Amino acid sequence: MISNMPLILSLETATLGGSVWLGRGTSELASRNGDPQISQSNSLLRDINDCLSQAGVSLDEVDVFACAAGPGSFTGLRIGIATLKGLAATLSKPCVGIPSLAAVAHAAGPSDKTVALLPAGRGEVFAQLFSVSVDGNDLVVEEIDKAGHLSPAKMIERYRTIANLRWAGNGAHSQRDAIIQGAEAHHIAFSETNATGATSLPNGWSLATTDEELARHVAALAAQAAKIGNLPSAESLRAIYVRPSDAELKELQG
């Protein structure tokens, strides 16, 4: 049986660089942020080993393995998921896949409506709307719509009718100008805030501070899954893709 303070090893490889986090429940023991200039295939196992060494624990002591399951970088997701499945399957430990955009929304703190955004390449984004509420010591993330692969114009069109909205994630910062222009076009106030822990939004649209250590938020959501016993095996872990890969698109077009 998994205790209410499981030892969790969490990976986030959906973004460039990514991160690795190790802790008991939500209490951090060690973490590493990757270098966006270095392939995670070259650094991920080293970062995992460094976290284990810093925490003074062995790999077989890990109770729950967790990772960001997508959407995100196709190559990064494949590296992270393959690594995690291999470790979890070898040790016969549970393996939890957390939607990447849910982790982004969790990182931005509580709000009635948060749009989580990650870069999708070619100036486009992966986008999804969530509510993030407080339940004791947990932030509960609930999806309001489905993840989409959108151009900046379609992103604004999709959410323009929501007057009070938090924009979150690397994708939001990369599309900051489009968000500001969208707010102005629809007569909505815009602000930037560091108060990701605030329980209420300022009026209008706000841009949340980005947390580069998304693996910590993946782990927090995995800890919630552990509390309710929702811990699948490694074999069930699958990537969440919102669009075909470039190779698949070329094959379809060819």
Coordinates of C-alpha atoms in Angstrom, one line a residue:
M1 CA 0.0 0.0 0.0
I2 CA 1.2 3.5 -0.9
S3 CA 1.5 5.8 2.2
N4 CA 0.0 9.3 2.2
M5 CA 3.6 10.6 1.9
P6 CA 4.9 8.5 -1.0
L7 CA 8.4 9.0 -2.4
I8 CA 7.6 10.4 -5.9
L9 CA 10.0 10.8 -8.8
S10 CA 8.6 13.2 -11.4
L11 CA 9.8 14.1 -14.9
E12 CA 8.7 16.9 -17.1
T13 CA 10.1 16.6 -20.7
A14 CA 7.2 18.2 -22.6
T15 CA 9.1 21.5 -22.7
L16 CA 12.7 22.4 -23.8
G17 CA 15.0 21.7 -20.9
G18 CA 12.3 20.2 -18.7
S19 CA 12.9 19.3 -15.1
V20 CA 13.2 16.4 -12.6
W21 CA 11.7 16.5 -9.1
L22 CA 12.0 14.1 -6.1
G23 CA 10.1 14.4 -2.9
R24 CA 7.9 12.8 -0.3
G25 CA 4.3 13.8 -1.0
T26 CA 4.7 17.5 -2.0
S27 CA 7.9 18.0 0.2
E28 CA 10.9 18.5 -2.1
L29 CA 14.0 16.5 -1.5
A30 CA 15.9 17.4 -4.7
S31 CA 15.2 18.8 -8.1
R32 CA 17.0 19.7 -11.4
N33 CA 16.1 22.0 -14.2
G34 CA 17.3 21.0 -17.6
D35 CA 19.3 23.1 -20.1
P36 CA 17.1 24.0 -23.2
Q37 CA 20.3 23.8 -25.3
I38 CA 21.0 20.2 -24.4
S39 CA 18.9 17.2 -25.5
Q40 CA 17.1 15.5 -22.7
S41 CA 18.3 12.2 -24.0
N42 CA 21.8 13.3 -22.9
S43 CA 20.8 14.7 -19.5
L44 CA 17.7 13.0 -18.1
L45 CA 19.3 9.9 -16.5
R46 CA 22.1 12.1 -15.1
D47 CA 19.6 14.5 -13.6
I48 CA 17.6 11.6 -12.1
N49 CA 20.7 10.1 -10.6
D50 CA 21.8 13.5 -9.2
C51 CA 18.4 13.9 -7.5
L52 CA 18.6 10.5 -5.9
S53 CA 22.1 11.1 -4.7
Q54 CA 21.3 14.5 -3.2
A55 CA 18.3 13.0 -1.4
G56 CA 20.2 10.0 -0.2
V57 CA 17.7 7.5 -1.5
S58 CA 17.9 4.6 -4.0
L59 CA 15.8 4.2 -7.1
D60 CA 14.0 1.1 -5.7
E61 CA 12.8 3.2 -2.8
V62 CA 10.6 5.3 -5.1
D63 CA 6.9 4.6 -4.5
V64 CA 5.4 6.4 -7.5
F65 CA 6.9 7.5 -10.8
A66 CA 5.2 10.4 -12.6
C67 CA 5.7 12.4 -15.8
A68 CA 4.1 15.1 -17.9
A69 CA 2.3 13.0 -20.6
G70 CA 1.6 15.8 -23.1
P71 CA 0.9 17.7 -25.1
G72 CA 4.3 19.1 -25.7
S73 CA 7.5 18.4 -27.6
F74 CA 7.1 15.1 -29.4
T75 CA 10.8 14.1 -28.9
G76 CA 10.8 15.2 -25.3
L77 CA 7.6 13.3 -24.5
R78 CA 8.9 10.1 -26.0
I79 CA 12.2 10.4 -24.1
G80 CA 10.5 11.1 -20.8
I81 CA 7.7 8.5 -21.1
A82 CA 10.1 5.8 -22.4
T83 CA 12.5 6.5 -19.5
L84 CA 9.8 6.5 -16.9
K85 CA 8.0 3.4 -18.2
G86 CA 11.3 1.5 -18.2
L87 CA 12.1 2.5 -14.6
A88 CA 8.6 1.8 -13.3
A89 CA 8.2 -1.5 -15.2
T90 CA 11.6 -2.8 -14.0
L91 CA 10.7 -2.1 -10.4
S92 CA 7.0 -3.0 -10.7
K93 CA 6.0 0.4 -9.4
P94 CA 3.0 2.5 -10.4
C95 CA 3.4 5.1 -13.1
V96 CA 1.2 8.2 -13.4
G97 CA 0.9 10.4 -16.5
I98 CA -0.2 13.9 -15.8
P99 CA -1.5 16.2 -18.6
S100 CA 1.2 18.8 -19.2
L101 CA -1.4 21.7 -19.4
A102 CA -2.9 20.6 -16.1
A103 CA 0.5 21.0 -14.5
V104 CA 0.9 24.5 -16.1
A105 CA -2.5 25.5 -14.6
H106 CA -1.5 24.1 -11.2
A107 CA 1.7 26.1 -11.3
A108 CA -0.3 29.3 -11.9
G109 CA -2.3 29.0 -8.7
P110 CA -6.0 29.1 -7.9
S111 CA -8.5 30.9 -10.2
D112 CA -11.9 30.3 -11.7
K113 CA -10.6 30.3 -15.2
T114 CA -7.0 29.7 -16.3
V115 CA -5.8 29.2 -19.9
A116 CA -2.7 27.0 -19.8
L117 CA -0.5 27.4 -22.9
L118 CA 2.6 25.7 -24.1
P119 CA 4.5 26.4 -27.4
A120 CA 3.5 24.1 -30.2
G121 CA 6.1 25.3 -32.8
R122 CA 5.6 27.6 -35.8
G123 CA 4.3 30.3 -33.5
E124 CA 1.3 28.2 -32.4
V125 CA 0.3 26.9 -29.0
F126 CA -1.3 24.1 -27.2
A127 CA -4.1 25.6 -25.1
Q128 CA -6.7 24.4 -22.6
L129 CA -9.0 26.1 -20.1
F130 CA -9.1 25.0 -16.4
S131 CA -10.5 25.9 -13.1
V132 CA -8.0 25.7 -10.1
S133 CA -9.6 25.5 -6.7
V134 CA -8.2 25.1 -3.1
D135 CA -9.0 21.9 -1.2
G136 CA -7.1 21.9 2.1
N137 CA -3.4 21.8 1.2
D138 CA -4.1 20.8 -2.5
L139 CA -4.9 22.7 -5.6
V140 CA -7.5 20.8 -7.6
V141 CA -7.3 21.3 -11.3
E142 CA -10.4 20.6 -13.4
E143 CA -10.6 20.9 -17.2
I144 CA -13.3 23.1 -18.7
D145 CA -12.6 22.4 -22.3
K146 CA -10.4 20.1 -24.3
A147 CA -6.8 20.8 -25.3
G148 CA -6.4 22.4 -28.7
H149 CA -3.6 23.2 -31.1
L150 CA -4.2 26.8 -32.1
S151 CA -2.8 29.8 -33.9
P152 CA -2.6 33.0 -31.8
A153 CA -5.7 34.4 -33.6
K154 CA -7.8 31.3 -32.9
M155 CA -6.5 31.3 -29.3
I156 CA -7.9 34.8 -28.8
E157 CA -11.1 33.9 -30.6
R158 CA -11.6 30.8 -28.4
Y159 CA -11.4 32.7 -25.1
R160 CA -12.4 36.3 -26.0
T161 CA -15.8 36.1 -24.3
I162 CA -14.3 35.3 -20.9
A163 CA -13.9 38.7 -19.1
N164 CA -11.8 37.5 -16.1
L165 CA -9.1 35.1 -17.2
R166 CA -5.5 34.0 -16.1
W167 CA -3.1 33.2 -18.9
A168 CA -0.3 30.8 -17.8
G169 CA 2.7 28.9 -19.1
N170 CA 5.6 29.5 -21.5
G171 CA 3.1 29.6 -24.3
A172 CA 1.3 32.6 -22.7
H173 CA 4.6 34.5 -22.4
S174 CA 5.6 33.7 -26.0
Q175 CA 2.2 35.1 -27.1
R176 CA 2.2 38.1 -24.7
D177 CA 1.8 40.6 -27.5
A178 CA -1.1 38.7 -29.0
I179 CA -2.9 38.5 -25.6
I180 CA -2.4 42.2 -25.0
Q181 CA -3.7 43.0 -28.5
G182 CA -6.7 40.7 -28.0
A183 CA -7.5 42.3 -24.7
E184 CA -7.4 45.8 -26.2
A185 CA -9.5 44.7 -29.2
H186 CA -12.2 43.4 -26.8
H187 CA -12.0 46.2 -24.3
I188 CA -10.6 44.0 -21.5
A189 CA -8.1 45.2 -18.9
F190 CA -4.7 43.5 -19.0
S191 CA -2.2 43.1 -16.1
E192 CA 0.9 41.0 -15.2
T193 CA 1.1 39.6 -11.7
N194 CA 3.5 37.6 -9.6
A195 CA 0.7 36.6 -7.2
T196 CA 0.2 33.1 -8.4
G197 CA -1.1 32.1 -5.0
A198 CA -3.8 34.7 -5.0
T199 CA -7.3 33.3 -4.5
S200 CA -8.9 35.8 -6.8
L201 CA -8.0 37.3 -10.2
P202 CA -7.7 41.0 -10.9
N203 CA -10.4 42.3 -13.2
G204 CA -9.7 41.4 -16.8
W205 CA -7.0 39.3 -18.2
S206 CA -3.8 38.6 -16.2
L207 CA -0.5 37.0 -17.2
A208 CA 0.9 34.7 -14.5
T209 CA 4.5 34.3 -13.7
T210 CA 6.1 31.2 -15.3
D211 CA 7.3 28.4 -13.1
E212 CA 10.1 26.6 -15.0
E213 CA 10.1 23.6 -12.6
L214 CA 6.9 22.0 -13.9
A215 CA 8.0 18.5 -12.6
R216 CA 7.1 19.8 -9.1
H217 CA 3.5 20.4 -10.2
V218 CA 3.4 17.1 -12.0
A219 CA 4.4 15.5 -8.7
A220 CA 1.7 17.4 -6.8
L221 CA -1.0 16.1 -9.1
A222 CA 0.5 12.6 -8.9
A223 CA 0.3 12.8 -5.1
Q224 CA -3.4 13.6 -5.3
A225 CA -3.8 10.6 -7.5
A226 CA -1.9 8.5 -5.0
K227 CA -4.3 9.7 -2.2
I228 CA -7.3 8.2 -4.0
G229 CA -5.5 5.1 -5.2
N230 CA -5.5 6.1 -8.9
L231 CA -2.1 4.6 -9.7
P232 CA -2.0 2.7 -13.0
S233 CA 0.8 0.4 -14.1
A234 CA 3.7 1.5 -16.4
E235 CA 2.1 -0.4 -19.3
S236 CA -0.9 1.9 -19.3
L237 CA 1.1 5.1 -19.7
R238 CA 0.5 6.8 -23.1
A239 CA 1.4 10.2 -24.5
I240 CA -1.3 12.8 -25.0
Y241 CA -1.0 14.2 -28.5
V242 CA -3.2 17.0 -29.7
R243 CA -1.9 17.1 -33.3
P244 CA 0.1 14.7 -35.5
S245 CA 3.9 14.9 -35.4
D246 CA 5.7 16.7 -38.3
A247 CA 6.8 13.3 -39.7
E248 CA 3.2 12.1 -39.6
L249 CA 2.0 15.3 -41.3
K250 CA 4.5 14.8 -44.1
E251 CA 3.4 11.2 -44.5
L252 CA -0.3 12.3 -44.8
Q253 CA 0.6 15.1 -47.3
G254 CA 2.8 12.7 -49.3

